[in-house]
Coordinates of C-alpha atoms in Angstrom, one line a residue:
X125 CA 38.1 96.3 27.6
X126 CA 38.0 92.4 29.0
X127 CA 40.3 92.1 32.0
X128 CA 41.6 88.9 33.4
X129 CA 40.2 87.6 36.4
X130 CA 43.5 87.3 38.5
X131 CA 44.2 91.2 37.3
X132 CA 40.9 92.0 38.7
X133 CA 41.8 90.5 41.9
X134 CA 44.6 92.9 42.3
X135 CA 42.9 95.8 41.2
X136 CA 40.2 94.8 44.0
X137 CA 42.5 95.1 46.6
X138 CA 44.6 98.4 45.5
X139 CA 41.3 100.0 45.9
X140 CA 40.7 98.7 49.3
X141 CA 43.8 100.2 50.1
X142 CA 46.0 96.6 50.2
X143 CA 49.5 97.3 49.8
X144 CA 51.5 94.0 51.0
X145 CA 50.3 90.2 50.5
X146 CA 50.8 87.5 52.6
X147 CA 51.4 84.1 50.9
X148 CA 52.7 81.2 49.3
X149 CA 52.5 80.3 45.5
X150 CA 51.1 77.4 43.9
X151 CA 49.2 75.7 41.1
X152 CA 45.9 77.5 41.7
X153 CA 46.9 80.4 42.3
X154 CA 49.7 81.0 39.5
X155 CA 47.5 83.0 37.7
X156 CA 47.2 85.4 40.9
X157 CA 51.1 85.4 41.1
X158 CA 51.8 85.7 37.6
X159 CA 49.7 88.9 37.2
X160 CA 51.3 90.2 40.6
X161 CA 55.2 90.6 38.5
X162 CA 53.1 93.5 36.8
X163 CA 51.8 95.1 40.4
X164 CA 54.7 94.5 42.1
X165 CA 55.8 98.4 42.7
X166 CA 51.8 98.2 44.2
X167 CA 52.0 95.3 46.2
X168 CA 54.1 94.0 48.2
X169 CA 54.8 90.3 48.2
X170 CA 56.3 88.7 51.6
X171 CA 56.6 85.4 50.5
X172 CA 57.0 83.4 53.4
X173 CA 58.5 79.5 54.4
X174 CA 55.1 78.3 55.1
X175 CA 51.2 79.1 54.9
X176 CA 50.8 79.1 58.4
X177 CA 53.4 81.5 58.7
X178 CA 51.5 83.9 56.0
X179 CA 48.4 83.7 57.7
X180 CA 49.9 84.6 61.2
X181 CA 51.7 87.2 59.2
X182 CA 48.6 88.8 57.6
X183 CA 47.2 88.7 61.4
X184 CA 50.3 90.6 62.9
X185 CA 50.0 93.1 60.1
X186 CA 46.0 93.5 61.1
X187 CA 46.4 93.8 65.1
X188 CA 49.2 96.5 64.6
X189 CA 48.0 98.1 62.0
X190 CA 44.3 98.4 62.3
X191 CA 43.9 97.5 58.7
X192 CA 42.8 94.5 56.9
X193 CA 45.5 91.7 56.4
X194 CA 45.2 89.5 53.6
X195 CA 46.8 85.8 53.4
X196 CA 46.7 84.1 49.6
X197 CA 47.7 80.3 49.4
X198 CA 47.1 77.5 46.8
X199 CA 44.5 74.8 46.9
X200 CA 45.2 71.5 49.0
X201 CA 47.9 71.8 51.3
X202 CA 48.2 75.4 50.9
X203 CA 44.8 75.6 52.0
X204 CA 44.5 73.7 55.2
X205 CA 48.1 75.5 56.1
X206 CA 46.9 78.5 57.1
X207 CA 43.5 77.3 59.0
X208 CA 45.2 77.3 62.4
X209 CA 46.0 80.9 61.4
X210 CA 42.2 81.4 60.6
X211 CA 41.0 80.2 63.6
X212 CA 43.8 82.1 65.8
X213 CA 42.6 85.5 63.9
X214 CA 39.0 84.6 64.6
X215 CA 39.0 83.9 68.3
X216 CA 40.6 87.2 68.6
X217 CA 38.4 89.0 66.3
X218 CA 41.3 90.1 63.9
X219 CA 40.1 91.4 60.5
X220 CA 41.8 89.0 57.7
X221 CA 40.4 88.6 53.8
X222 CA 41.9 84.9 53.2
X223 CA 42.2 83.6 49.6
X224 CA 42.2 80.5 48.8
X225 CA 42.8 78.8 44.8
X226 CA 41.0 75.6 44.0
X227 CA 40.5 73.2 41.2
X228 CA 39.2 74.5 38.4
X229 CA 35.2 73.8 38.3
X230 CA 35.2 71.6 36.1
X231 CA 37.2 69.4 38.2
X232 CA 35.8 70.2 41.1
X233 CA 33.7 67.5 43.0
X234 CA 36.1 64.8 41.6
X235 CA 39.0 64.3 44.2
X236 CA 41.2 66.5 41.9
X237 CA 44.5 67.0 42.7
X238 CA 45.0 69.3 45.6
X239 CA 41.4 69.5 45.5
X240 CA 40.0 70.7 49.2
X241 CA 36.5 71.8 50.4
X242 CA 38.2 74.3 52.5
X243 CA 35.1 76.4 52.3
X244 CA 33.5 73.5 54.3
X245 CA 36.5 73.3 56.9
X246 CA 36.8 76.9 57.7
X247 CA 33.3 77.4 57.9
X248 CA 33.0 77.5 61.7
X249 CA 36.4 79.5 62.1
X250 CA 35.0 82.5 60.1
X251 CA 32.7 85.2 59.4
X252 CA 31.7 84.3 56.5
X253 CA 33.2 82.5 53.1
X254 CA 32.5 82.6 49.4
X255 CA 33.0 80.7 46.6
X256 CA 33.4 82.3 43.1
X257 CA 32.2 80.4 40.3
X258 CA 32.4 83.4 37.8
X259 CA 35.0 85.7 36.7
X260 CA 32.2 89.0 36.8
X261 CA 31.6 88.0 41.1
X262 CA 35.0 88.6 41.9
X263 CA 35.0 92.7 42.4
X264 CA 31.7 92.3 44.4
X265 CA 32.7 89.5 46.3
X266 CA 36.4 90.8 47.6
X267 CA 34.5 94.0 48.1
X268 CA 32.2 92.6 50.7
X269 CA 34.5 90.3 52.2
X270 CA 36.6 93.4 53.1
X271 CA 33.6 95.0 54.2
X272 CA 32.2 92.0 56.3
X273 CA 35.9 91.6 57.8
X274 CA 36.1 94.8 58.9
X275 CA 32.8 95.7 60.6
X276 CA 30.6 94.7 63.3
X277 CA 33.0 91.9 65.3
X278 CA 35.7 91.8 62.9
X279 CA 37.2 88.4 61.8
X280 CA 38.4 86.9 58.9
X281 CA 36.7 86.2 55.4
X282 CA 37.7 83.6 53.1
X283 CA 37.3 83.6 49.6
X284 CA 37.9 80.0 47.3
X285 CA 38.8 80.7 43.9
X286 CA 38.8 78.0 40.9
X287 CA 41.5 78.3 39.3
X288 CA 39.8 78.4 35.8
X289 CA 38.3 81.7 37.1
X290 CA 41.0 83.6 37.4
X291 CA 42.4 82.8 34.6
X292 CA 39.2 84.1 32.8
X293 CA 38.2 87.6 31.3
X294 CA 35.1 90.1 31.7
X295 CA 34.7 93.3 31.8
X296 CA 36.1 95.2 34.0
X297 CA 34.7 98.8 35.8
X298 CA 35.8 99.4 39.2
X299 CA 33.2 100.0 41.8
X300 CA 32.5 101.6 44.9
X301 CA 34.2 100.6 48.2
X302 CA 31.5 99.5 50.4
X303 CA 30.4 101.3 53.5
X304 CA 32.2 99.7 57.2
X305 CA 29.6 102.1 58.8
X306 CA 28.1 100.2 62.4
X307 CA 24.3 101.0 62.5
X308 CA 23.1 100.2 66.2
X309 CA 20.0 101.5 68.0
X310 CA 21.3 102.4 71.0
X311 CA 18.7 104.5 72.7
X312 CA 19.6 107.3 75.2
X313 CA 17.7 106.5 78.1
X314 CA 19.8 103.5 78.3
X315 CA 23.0 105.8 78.1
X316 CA 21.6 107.2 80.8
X317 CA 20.4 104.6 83.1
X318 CA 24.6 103.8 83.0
X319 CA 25.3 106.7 83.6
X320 CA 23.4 106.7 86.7
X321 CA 24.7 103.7 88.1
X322 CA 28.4 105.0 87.3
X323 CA 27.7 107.9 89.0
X324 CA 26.2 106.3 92.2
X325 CA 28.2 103.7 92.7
X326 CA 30.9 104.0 95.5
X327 CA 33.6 100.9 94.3
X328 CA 33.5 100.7 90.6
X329 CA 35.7 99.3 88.4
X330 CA 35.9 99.3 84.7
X331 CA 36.8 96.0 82.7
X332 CA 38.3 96.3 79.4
X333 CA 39.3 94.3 76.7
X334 CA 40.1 93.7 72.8
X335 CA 36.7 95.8 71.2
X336 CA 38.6 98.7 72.8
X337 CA 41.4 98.6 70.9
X338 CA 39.0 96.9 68.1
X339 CA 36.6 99.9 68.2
X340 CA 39.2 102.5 68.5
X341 CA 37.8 103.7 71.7
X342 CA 41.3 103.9 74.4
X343 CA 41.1 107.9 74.4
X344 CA 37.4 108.0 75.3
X345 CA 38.0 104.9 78.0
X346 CA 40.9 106.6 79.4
X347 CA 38.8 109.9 79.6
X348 CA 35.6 108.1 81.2
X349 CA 38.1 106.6 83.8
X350 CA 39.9 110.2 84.5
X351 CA 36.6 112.2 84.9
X352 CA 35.0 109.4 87.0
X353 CA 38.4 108.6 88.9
X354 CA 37.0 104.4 88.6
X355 CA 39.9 102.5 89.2
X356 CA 40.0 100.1 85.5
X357 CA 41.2 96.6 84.5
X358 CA 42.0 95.1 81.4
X359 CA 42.4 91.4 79.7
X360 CA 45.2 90.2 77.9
X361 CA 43.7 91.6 74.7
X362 CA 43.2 94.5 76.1
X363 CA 47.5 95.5 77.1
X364 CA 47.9 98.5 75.9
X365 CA 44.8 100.5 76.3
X366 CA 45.2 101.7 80.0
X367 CA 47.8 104.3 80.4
X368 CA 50.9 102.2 82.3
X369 CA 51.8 105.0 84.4
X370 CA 48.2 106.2 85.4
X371 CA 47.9 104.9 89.0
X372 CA 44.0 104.2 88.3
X373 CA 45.5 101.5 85.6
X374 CA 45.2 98.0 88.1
X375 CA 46.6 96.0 85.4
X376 CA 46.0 92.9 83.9
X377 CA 43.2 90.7 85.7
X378 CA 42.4 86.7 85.4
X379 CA 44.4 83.2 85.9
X380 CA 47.4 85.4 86.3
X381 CA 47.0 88.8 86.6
X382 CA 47.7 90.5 89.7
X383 CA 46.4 89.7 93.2
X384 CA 45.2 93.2 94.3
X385 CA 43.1 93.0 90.8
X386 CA 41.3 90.2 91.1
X387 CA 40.6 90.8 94.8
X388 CA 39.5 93.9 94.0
X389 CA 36.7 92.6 91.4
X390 CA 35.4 90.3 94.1
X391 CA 35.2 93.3 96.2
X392 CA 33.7 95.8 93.7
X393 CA 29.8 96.9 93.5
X394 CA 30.0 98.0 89.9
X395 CA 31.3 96.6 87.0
X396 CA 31.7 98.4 83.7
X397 CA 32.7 95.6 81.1
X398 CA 33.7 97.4 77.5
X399 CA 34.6 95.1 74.7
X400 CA 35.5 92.0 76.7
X401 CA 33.6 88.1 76.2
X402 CA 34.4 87.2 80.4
X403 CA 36.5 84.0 79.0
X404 CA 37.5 81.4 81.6
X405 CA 40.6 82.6 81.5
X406 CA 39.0 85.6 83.6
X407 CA 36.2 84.8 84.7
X408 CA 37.3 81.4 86.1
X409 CA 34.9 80.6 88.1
X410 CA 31.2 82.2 87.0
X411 CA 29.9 81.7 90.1
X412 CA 31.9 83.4 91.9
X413 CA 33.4 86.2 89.5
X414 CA 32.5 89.8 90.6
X415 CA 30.0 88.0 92.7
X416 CA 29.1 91.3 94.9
X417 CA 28.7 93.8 92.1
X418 CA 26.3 94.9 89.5
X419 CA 27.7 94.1 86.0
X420 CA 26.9 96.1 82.8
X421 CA 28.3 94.7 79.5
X422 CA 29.2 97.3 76.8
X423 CA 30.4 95.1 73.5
X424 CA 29.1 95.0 69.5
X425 CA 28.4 91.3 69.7
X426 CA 24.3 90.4 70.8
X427 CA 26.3 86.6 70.9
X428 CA 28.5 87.8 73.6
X429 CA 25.5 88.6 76.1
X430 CA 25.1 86.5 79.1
X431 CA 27.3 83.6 76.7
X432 CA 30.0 83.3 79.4
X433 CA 28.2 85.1 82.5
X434 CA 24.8 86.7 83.2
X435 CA 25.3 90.4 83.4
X436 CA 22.0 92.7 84.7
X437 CA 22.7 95.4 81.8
X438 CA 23.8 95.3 78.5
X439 CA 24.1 97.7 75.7
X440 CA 25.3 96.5 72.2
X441 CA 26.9 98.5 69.9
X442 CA 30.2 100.3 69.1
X443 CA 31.9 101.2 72.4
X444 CA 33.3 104.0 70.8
X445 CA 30.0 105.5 69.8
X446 CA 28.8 104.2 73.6
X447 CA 31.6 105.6 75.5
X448 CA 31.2 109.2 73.5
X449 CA 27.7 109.5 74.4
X450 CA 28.7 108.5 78.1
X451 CA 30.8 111.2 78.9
X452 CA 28.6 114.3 79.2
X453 CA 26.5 112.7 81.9
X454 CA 29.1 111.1 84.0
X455 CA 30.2 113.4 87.5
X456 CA 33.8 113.6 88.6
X457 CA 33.9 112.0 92.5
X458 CA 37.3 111.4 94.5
X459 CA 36.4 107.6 95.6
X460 CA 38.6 108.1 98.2
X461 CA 37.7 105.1 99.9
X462 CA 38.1 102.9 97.3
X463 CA 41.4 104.1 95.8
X464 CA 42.7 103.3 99.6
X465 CA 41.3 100.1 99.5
X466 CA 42.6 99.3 96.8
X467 CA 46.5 100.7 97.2
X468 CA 46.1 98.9 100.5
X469 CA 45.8 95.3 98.6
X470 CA 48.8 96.1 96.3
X471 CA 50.9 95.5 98.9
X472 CA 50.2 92.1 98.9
X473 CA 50.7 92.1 95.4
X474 CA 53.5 89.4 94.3
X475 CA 56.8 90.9 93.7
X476 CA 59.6 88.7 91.5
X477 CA 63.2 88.4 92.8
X478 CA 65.6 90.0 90.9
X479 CA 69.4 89.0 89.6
X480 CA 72.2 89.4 87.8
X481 CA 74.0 86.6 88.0
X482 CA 71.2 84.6 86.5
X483 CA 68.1 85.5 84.4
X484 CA 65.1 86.3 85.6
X485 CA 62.0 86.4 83.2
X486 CA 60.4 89.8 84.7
X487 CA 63.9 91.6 83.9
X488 CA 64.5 90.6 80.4
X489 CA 61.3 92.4 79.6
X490 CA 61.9 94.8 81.7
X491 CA 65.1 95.7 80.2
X492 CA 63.7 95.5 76.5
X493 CA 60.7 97.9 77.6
X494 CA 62.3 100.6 79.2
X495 CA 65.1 100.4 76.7
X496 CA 63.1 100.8 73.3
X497 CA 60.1 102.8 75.2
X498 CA 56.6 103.5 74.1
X499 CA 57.3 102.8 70.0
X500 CA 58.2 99.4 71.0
X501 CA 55.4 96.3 69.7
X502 CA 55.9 93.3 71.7
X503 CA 54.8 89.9 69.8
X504 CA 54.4 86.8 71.9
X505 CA 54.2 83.3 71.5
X506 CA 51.8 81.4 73.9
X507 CA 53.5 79.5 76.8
X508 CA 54.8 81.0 80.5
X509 CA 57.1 83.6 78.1
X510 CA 53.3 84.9 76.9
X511 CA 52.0 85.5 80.5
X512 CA 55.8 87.1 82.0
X513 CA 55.8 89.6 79.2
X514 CA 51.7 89.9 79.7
X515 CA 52.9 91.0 83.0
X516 CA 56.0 93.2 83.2
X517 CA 55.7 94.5 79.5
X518 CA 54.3 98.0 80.6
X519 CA 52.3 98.7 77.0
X520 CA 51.0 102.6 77.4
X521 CA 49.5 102.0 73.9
X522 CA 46.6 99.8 71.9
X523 CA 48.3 97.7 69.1
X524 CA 51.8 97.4 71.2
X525 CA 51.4 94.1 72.5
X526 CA 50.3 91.3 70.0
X527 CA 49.8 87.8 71.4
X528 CA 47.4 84.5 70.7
X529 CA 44.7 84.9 73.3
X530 CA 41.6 83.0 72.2
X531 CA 43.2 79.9 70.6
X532 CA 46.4 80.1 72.5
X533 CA 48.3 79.1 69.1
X534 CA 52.1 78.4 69.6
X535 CA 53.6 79.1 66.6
X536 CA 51.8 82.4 66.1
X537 CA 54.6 85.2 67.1
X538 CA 57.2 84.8 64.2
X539 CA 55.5 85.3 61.7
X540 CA 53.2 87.9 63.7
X541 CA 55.9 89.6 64.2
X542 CA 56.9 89.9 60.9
X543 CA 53.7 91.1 59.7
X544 CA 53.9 93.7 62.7
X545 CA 57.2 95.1 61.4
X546 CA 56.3 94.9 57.8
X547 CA 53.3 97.5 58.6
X548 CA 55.3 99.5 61.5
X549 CA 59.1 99.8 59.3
X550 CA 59.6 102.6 61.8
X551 CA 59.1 100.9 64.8
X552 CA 61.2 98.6 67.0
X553 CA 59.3 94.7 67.4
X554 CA 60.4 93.0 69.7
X555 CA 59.4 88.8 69.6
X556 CA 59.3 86.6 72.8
X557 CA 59.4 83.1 72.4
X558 CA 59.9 80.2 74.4
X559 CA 61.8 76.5 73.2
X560 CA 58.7 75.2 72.6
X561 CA 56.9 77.7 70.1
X562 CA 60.0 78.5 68.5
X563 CA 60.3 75.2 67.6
X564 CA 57.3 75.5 65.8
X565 CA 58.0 78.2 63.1
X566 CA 61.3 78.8 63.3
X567 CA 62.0 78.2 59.5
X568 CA 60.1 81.9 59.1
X569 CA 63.5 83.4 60.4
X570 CA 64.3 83.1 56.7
X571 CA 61.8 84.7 55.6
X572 CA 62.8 88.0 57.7
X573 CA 65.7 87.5 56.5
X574 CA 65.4 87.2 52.7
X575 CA 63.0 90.5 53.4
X576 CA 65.0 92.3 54.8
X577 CA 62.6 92.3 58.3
X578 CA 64.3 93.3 61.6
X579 CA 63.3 91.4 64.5
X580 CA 64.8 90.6 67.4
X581 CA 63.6 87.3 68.8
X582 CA 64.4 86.1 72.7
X583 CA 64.0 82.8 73.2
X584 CA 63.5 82.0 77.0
X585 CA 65.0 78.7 76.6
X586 CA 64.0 76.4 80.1
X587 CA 64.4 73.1 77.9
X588 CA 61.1 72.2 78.9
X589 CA 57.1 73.1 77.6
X590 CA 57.0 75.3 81.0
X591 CA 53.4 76.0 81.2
X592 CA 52.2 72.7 80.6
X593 CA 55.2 71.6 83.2
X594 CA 54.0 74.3 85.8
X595 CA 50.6 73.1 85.8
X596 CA 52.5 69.7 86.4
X597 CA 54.5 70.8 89.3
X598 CA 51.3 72.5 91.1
X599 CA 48.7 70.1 89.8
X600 CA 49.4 66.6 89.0
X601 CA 52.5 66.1 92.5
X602 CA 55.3 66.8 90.0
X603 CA 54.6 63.7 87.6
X604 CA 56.7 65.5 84.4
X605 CA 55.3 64.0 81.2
X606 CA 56.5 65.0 77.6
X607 CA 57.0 68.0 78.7
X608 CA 60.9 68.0 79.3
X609 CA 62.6 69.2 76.0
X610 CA 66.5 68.6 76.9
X611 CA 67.1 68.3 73.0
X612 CA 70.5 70.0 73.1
X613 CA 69.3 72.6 69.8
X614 CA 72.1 74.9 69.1
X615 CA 69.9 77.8 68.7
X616 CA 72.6 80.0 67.9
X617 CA 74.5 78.4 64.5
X618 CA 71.0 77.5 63.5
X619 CA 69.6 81.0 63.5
X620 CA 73.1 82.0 61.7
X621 CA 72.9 78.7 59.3
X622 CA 69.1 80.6 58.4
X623 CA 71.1 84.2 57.9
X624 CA 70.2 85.5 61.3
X625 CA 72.8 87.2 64.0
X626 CA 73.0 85.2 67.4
X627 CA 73.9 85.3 70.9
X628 CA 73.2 83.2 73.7
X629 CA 73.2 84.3 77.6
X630 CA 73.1 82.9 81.0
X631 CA 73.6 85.8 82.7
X632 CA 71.5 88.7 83.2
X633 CA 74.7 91.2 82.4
X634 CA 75.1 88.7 79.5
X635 CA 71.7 89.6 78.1
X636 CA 72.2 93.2 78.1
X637 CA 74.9 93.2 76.4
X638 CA 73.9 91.2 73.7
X639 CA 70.4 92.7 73.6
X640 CA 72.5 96.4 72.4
X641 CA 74.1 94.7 70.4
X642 CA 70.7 93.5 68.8
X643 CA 69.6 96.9 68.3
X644 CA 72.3 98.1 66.4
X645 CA 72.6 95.1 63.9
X646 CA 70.8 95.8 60.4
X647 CA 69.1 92.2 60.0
X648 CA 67.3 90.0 62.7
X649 CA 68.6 88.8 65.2
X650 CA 67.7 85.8 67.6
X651 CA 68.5 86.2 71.5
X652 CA 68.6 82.9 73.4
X653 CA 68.6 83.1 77.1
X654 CA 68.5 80.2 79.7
X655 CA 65.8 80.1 82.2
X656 CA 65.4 77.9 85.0
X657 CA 62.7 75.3 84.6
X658 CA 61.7 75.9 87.6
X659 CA 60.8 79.3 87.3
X660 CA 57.1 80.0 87.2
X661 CA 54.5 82.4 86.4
X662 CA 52.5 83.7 89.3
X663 CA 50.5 84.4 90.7
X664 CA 47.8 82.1 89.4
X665 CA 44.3 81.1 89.8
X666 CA 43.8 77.4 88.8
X667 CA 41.0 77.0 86.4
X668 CA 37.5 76.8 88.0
X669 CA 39.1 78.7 90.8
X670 CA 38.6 82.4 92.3
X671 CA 40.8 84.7 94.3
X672 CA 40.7 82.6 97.2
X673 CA 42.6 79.9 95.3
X674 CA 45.4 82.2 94.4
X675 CA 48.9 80.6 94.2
X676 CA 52.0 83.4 95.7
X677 CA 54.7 81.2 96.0

């Protein structure tokens, strides 16, 4: 029996275990949609207000999940809307099968209408693309897209569809899913010659990041760290993979992480990097980064190696796999010394003042953490709201903390966030936002809405793009450039006018209140609290700088 080419495409991805869709309908891809009204109690549709809402969507639903997300969108337009989401899933390695519709082939190569080589623009912001120019590729091709997205480095895949090809037919029998299986030779006396180092070093520290939570490796980390008592670190990609409460956990490191932490890398004569790339971000100044300490790099990506910083030991594979075969030769030691050195520079550690007359960043997330507890996925935005909840969000578990590290994407949490909640129903997510990115993608609160998608947004509102303006007030002698946003936004009867509940605090006590009432409420809800534009994120490390540039106050 001949089946249509846009049924085969939703056969494809049942058996690779899809169950929602991310997109936006068009021409090119009516076929696609017009098959899906016969799938729909198999797949759900979240139909969002824009492509670049879908694709950020699909990404939340990948970073919380651990599955593949997949975005569809027409040709054009649709297309080159959800690139920014591409590229934001690919600097953070997030597995995402992208499908594109194009002109039909006939047409193709002849300015069309909505015609796009997107093939051509997404090329450097993915792992790999196809083009199908027959109906019997499709199967194959989705299949290894799903298989390329999801192993090795993950990232995402797109695939450009003509639309004449979906709309034709061919035989149809459903194949294999392909193997995701990592084959690396990783030999043991390598394993070993770690080991050794680990074991004879007397002020370690382990540096983690996203191919932790990537790999599926926190319990073997966390058990490496506990038998070895070596005092670990993580990035921003890396929040949730350190146990919060475990006094060995020294937080997050880099341009703003903590002082005792980055002193304590400058300090250290062994460092353990697992599934990190050492961005300037962390490693801001190369030269001087961990400049007393042997380095070993643990990641799956050969590219990664000596890309950012020379290390003088690498071994490339799956740190899951790596960390496993670690354990049995590792030796528990006290490192008495070293702990003491290192509680000893905590207490120089900055410490944010408190109040509850006004409100203070560090205790709206605060509140939200302690109040929801360890089921609660935070989704950032990117701005000084990113690094405050970076900071005081106390994550005790991978996929709890979902931000835009690599491209730094404003924009990105909404419809993260809604792709977080649509593949956690169960669990509380929590979006923080600041004036700025929420002015970017606001129109996906009606998307939450008409889906029936309970978030609860805060918006830190300081009038103002604060992290651009706090590099402004510390950098540039206070000369404030389009950065001031006094627009006078009601962001409260414009969340209702989109269906959402409201409040808006400038209080502390005010926040609370409203913040309860947010949890009981059966829809989303959008929390706007006023922040002082002079409020900034510290401590920080000015790019190109090191420890000794460190900015308390």
């Amino acid at each position: 029996m001949k089946v249509k080419g846009s049924e085969i495409i939703l056969k494809t991805l049942i058996d690779e275990g899809v169950d929602t869709l991310f997109g936006y309908p068009g021409g090119s891809v009516i076929q696609v949609f017009d098959s899906l009204y016969d799938y729909r109690d198999k797949i759900k549709l979240i139909r969002t207000s824009h492509e670049q809402g879908a694709a950020h969507a699909a990404d939340g639903f990948a970073r919380s999940t651990g599955k593949v997300g997949v975005v569809i969108a027409t040709s054009g337009p649709g297309a080159t809307n959800i690139v920014t989401g591409v590229a934001t899933a690919f600097m953070d390695s997030i597995p995402l099968v992208c499908i594109t519709g194009n002109a039909s082939r006939k047409l193709i190569g002849k300015d069309s209408f909505q015609e796009i080589d997107i093939v051509g623009i997404t090329m450097p912001i993915t792992k790999h693309n196809f083009i199908v120019r027959d109906v019997s590729q499709l199967q194959e091709t989705i299949r290894k897209a799903f298989k390329i997205a999801n192993s090795g480095r993950k990232g995402p895949v797109l695939i450009d569809i003509p639309s004449d090809v979906m709309a034709d037919f061919t035989y149809y029998e459903p194949k294999e899913k392909l193997s995701e299986k990592n084959n690396f030779d990783i030999k043991e006396v390598d394993i070993l010659k770690v080991a050794n180092y680990i074991n004879n070093s007397k002020k370690p520290i382990i540096y983690c990041g996203g191919g932790v939570t990537a790999s599926g490796s926190f319990k073997e980390l966390r058990k490496l760290i506990q038998e070895s008592n070596i005092p670990a670190c993580n990035t921003i990609m890396g929040i949730g993979v350190l146990g919060y409460e475990d006094e060995l956990n020294l937080g997050m490191l880099g341009m703003h992480g903590r002082y005792s932490t980055n002193q304590a890398i400058d300090e250290c004569d062994l460092l353990i990097a697992c599934g990190v790339r050492f961005s300037d971000r962390v490693a801001l100044n190369t030269e001087k980064f961990a400049k007393n300490a042997y380095i070993i790099h643990i990641d799956i990506d050969k590219s990664e190696i000596d890309k950012n910083i020379f290390t003088n030991f690498s071994l490339i594979g799956d740190v899951k796999e790596i960390l496993t075969r670690l354990l049995p030769h590792i030796h528990s030691k006290e490192r008495r010394d070293w702990i003491s050195r290192i509680n000893e520079l905590r207490k120089n550690d900055y410490v944010p003042k408190s109040s509850e007359d006004e409100i203070k960043p560090h205790q709206v997330i605060k509140y939200i953490s302690k109040t929801l507890g360890e089921d609660l996925i935070f989704v950032t935005d990117v701005g000084q709201h990113q690094m405050w909840t970076a900071q005081y969000c106390g994550r005790t578990h991978p996929r709890s903390f979902l931000t835009s590290g690599g491209l730094g994407t404003m924009g990105f949490g909404y419809g993260a966030a809604i792709g977080a909640k649509v593949g956690n129903p169960n669990r509380p997510v929590v979006h923080i936002t600041g004036d700025g990115s929420f002015n970017m993608n606001f129109n996906e609160v009606i998307t939450a809405v008409n889906n029936h998608v309970n978030i609860i947004t805060v918006v830190m509102n300081n009038s103002a793009l604060g992290m651009v303006r706090q590099w402004q007030h510390i950098l540039y002698n206070d000369r404030f450039s389009g950065t001031n946003m006094v627009s006078g936004l009601d962001y409260v009867n414009l969340s209702k006018a989109m269906g959402a509940d409201a409040y808006s605090c400038k209080s502390f006590n005010e926040f609370k209140i409203s913040f309860d009432k947010a949890i009981r409420a059966n829809k989303p809800v959008v929390i706007e609290v006023e922040i002082d534009k002079d409020e900034l994120v510290l401590p920080m490390i000015p790019a190109g700088g090191s420890v000794e540039d460190v900015i308390m106050e």
